[in-house]
PDB file of C-alpha atoms in Angstrom:
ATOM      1  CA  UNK A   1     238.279 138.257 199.368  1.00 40.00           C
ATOM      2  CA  UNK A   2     237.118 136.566 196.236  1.00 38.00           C
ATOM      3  CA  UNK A   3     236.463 139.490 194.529  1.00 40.00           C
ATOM      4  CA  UNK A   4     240.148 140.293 194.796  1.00 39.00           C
ATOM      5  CA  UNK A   5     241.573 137.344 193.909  1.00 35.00           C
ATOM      6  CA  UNK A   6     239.821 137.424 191.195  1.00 36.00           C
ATOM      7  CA  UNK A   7     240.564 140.884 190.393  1.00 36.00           C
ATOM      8  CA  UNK A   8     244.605 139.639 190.629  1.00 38.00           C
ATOM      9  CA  UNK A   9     243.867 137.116 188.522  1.00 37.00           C
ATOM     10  CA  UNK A  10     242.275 139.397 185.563  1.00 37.00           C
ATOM     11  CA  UNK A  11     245.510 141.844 186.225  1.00 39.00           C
ATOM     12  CA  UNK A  12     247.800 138.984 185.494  1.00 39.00           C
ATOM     13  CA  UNK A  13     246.307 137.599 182.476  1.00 37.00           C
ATOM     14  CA  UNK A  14     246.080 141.142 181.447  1.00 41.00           C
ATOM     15  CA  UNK A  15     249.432 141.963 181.488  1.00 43.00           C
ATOM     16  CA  UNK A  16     250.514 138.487 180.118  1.00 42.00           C
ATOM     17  CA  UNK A  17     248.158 139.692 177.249  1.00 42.00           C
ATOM     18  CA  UNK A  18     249.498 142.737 176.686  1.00 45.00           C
ATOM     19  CA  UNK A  19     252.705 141.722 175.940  1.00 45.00           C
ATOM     20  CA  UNK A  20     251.473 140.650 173.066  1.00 43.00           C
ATOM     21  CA  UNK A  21     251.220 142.151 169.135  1.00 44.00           C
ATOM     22  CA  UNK A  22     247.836 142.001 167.559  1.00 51.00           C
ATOM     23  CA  UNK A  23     249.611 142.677 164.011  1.00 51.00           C
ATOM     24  CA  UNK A  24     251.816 139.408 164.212  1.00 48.00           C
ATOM     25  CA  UNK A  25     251.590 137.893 167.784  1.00 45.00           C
ATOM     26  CA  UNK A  26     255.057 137.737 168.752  1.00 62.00           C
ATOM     27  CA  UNK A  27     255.743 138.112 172.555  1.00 76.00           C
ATOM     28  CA  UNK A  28     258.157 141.211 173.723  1.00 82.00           C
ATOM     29  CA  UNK A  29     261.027 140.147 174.742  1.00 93.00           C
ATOM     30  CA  UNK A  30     262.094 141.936 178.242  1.00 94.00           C
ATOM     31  CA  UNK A  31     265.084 143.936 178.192  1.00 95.00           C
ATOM     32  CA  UNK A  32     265.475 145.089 181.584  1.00 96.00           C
ATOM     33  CA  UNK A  33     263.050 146.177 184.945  1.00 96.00           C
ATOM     34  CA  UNK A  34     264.909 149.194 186.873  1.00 96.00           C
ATOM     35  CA  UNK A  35     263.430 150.918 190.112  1.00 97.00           C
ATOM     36  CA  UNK A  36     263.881 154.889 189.812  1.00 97.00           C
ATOM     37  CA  UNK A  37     266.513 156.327 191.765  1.00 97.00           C
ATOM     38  CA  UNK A  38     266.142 160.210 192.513  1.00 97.00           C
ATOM     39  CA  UNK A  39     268.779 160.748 189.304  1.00 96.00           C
ATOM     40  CA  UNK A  40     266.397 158.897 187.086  1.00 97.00           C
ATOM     41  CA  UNK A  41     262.998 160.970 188.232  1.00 97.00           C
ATOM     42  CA  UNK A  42     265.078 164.295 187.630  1.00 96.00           C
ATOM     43  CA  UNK A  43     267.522 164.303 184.940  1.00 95.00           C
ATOM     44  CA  UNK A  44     267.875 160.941 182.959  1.00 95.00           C
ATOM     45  CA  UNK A  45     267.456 157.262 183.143  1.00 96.00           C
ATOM     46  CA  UNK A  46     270.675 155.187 183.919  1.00 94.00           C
ATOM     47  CA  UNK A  47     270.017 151.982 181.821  1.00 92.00           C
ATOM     48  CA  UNK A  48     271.684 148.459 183.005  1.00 90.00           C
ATOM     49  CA  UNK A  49     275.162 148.725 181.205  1.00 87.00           C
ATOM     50  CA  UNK A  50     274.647 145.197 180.691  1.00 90.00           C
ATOM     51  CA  UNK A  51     271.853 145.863 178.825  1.00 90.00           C
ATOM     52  CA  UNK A  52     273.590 147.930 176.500  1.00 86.00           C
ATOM     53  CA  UNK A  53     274.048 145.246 173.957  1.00 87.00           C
ATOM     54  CA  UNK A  54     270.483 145.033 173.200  1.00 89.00           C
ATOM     55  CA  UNK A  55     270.991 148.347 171.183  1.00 88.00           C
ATOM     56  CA  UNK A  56     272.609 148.994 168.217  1.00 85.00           C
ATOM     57  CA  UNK A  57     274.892 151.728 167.683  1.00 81.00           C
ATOM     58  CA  UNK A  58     276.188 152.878 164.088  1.00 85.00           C
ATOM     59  CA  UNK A  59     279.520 152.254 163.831  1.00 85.00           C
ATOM     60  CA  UNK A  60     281.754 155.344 165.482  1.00 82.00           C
ATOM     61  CA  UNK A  61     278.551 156.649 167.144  1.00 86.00           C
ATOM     62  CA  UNK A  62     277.911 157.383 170.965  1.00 88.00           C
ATOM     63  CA  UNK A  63     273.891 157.942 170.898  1.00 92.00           C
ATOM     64  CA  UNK A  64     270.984 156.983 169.079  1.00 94.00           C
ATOM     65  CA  UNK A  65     267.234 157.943 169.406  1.00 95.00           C
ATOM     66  CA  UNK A  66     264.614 155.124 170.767  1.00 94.00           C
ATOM     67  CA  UNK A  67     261.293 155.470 170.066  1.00 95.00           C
ATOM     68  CA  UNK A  68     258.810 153.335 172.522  1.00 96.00           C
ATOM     69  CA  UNK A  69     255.055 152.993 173.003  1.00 95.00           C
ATOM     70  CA  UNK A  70     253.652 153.511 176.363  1.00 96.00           C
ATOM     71  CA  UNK A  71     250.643 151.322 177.890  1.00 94.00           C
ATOM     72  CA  UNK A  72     248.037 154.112 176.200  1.00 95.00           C
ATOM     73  CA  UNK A  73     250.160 153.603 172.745  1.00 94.00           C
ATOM     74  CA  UNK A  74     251.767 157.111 173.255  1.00 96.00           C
ATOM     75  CA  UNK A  75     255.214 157.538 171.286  1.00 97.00           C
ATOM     76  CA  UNK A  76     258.161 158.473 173.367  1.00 98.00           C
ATOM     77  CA  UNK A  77     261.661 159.291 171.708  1.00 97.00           C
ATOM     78  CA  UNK A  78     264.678 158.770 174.379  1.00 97.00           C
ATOM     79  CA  UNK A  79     267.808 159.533 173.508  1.00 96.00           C
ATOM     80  CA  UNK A  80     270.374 156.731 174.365  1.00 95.00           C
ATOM     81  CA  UNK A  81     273.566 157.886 174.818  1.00 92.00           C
ATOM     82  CA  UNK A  82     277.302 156.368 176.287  1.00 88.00           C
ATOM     83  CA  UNK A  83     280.256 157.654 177.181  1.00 79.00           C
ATOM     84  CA  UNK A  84     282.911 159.185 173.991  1.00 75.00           C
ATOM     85  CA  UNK A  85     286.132 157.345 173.322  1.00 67.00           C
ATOM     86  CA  UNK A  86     285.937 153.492 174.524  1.00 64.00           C
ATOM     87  CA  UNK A  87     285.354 154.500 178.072  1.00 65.00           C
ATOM     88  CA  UNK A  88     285.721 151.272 180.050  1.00 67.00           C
ATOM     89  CA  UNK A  89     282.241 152.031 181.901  1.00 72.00           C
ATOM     90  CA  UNK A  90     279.839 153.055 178.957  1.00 76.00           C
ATOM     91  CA  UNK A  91     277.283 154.346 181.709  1.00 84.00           C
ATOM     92  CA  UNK A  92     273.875 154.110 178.786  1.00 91.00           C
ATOM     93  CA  UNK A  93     271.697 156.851 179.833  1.00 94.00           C
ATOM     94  CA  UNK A  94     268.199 158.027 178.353  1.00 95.00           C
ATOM     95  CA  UNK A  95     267.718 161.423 177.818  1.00 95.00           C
ATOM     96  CA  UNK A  96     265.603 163.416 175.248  1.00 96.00           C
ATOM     97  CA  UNK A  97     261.808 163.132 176.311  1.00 97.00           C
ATOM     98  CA  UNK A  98     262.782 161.292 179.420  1.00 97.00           C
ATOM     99  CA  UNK A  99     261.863 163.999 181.720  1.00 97.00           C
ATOM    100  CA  UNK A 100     258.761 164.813 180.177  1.00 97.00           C
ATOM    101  CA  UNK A 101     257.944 161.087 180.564  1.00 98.00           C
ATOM    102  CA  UNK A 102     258.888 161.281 184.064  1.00 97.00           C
ATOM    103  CA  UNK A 103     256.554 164.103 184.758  1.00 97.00           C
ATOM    104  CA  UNK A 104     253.721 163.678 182.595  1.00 96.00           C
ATOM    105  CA  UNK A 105     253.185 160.422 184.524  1.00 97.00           C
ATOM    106  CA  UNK A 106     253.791 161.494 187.996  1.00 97.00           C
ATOM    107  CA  UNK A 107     256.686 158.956 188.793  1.00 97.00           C
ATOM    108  CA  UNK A 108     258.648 159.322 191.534  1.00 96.00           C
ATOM    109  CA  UNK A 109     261.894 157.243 193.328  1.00 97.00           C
ATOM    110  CA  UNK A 110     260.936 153.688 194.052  1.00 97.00           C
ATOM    111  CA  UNK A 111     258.036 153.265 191.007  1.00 97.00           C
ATOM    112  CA  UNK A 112     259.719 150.940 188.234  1.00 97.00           C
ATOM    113  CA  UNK A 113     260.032 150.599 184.553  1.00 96.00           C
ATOM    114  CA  UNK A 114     259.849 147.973 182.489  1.00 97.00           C
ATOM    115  CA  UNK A 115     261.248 148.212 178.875  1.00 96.00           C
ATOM    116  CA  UNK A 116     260.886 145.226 176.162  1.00 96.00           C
ATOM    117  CA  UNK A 117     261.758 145.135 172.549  1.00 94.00           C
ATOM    118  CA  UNK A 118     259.758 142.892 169.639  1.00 92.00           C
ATOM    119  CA  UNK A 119     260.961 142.358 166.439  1.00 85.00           C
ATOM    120  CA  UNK A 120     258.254 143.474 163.758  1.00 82.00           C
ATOM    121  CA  UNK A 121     257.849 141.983 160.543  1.00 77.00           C
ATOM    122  CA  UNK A 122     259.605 144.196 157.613  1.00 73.00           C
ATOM    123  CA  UNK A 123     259.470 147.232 159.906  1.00 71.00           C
ATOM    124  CA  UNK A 124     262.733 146.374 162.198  1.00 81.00           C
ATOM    125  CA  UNK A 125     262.457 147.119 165.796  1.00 87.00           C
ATOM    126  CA  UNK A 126     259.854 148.206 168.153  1.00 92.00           C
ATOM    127  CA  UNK A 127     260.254 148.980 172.094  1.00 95.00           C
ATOM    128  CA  UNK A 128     257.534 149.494 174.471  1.00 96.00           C
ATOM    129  CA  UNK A 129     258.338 150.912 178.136  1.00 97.00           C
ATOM    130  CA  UNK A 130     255.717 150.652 180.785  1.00 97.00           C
ATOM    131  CA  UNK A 131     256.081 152.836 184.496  1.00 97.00           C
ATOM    132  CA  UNK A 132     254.642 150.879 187.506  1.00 97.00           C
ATOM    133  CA  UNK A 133     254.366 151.894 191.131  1.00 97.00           C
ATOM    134  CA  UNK A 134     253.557 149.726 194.020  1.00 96.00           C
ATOM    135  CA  UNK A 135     250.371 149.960 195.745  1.00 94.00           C
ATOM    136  CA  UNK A 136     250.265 147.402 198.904  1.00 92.00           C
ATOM    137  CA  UNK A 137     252.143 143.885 197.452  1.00 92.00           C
ATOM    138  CA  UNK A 138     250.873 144.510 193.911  1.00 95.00           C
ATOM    139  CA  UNK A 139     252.734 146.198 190.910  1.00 96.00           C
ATOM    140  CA  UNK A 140     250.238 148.618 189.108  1.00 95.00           C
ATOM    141  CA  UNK A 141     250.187 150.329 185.709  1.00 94.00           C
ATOM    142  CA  UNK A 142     250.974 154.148 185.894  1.00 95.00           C
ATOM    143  CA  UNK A 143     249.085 155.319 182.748  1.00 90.00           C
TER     144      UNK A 143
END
């Protein structure tokens, strides 16, 4: 039972460490934690459209491309895209490599994601996302 604990204890730190930037050590700063609906595992990722603030669109545009690192510091570019013409409910979405994420790490409905900006040093912007799935009460990295 020790062994565990201590095992839970490692994966905590770990995580609280990884959060981390070796370049400037600045924390991430979490944008938003969604569980995967069968949409999101199949066609596209429904962000938070409260969350939509935390990107910023060029004036007059209706979808950028995000680049984020994955836990093994693979590049991922997701297309982030609303609804045209001031549409009361923006509905955010990523598409783009999105479904090659979703397969390439075996997700399926009910694992989570986890996506977190930092600000880098005269380089703007960087965004990690991380997939998790539950395994008994513990949240575990889906590499």
């Amino acid at each position: 039972m020790s062994q565990v604990l201590v095992s839970v204890r490692f994966l905590k730190t770990w995580a609280k460490a990884s959060l981390i930037s070796p370049e400037n050590q600045l924390e991430m700063e979490h944008l938003f934690t969604k569980l995967l609906s069968p949409t999101d595992t199949t066609h596209r990722l429904t962000i938070p459209a409260a969350n939509l603030g935390d990107f910023e669109f060029p004036m007059g545009e209706h979808a950028i491309d995000i680049e984020a690192t994955d836990t093994i510091e693979r590049q991922w570019i997701f297309r982030l895209s609303i609804r045209r013409d001031n549409n009361p409910n923006p509905r955010p979405v990523f598409t783009g490599q999105w479904t090659q994420f979703v397969n390439e790490k075996g997700l399926r409905v009910g694992d989570r994601i986890i996506f977190s900006r930092q600000q880098v040093e005269g380089n703007g912007v960087q965004y990690s996302i991380r997939a998790e799935r539950r395994i008994f009460n513990y949240w575990v990295n889906v590499e």
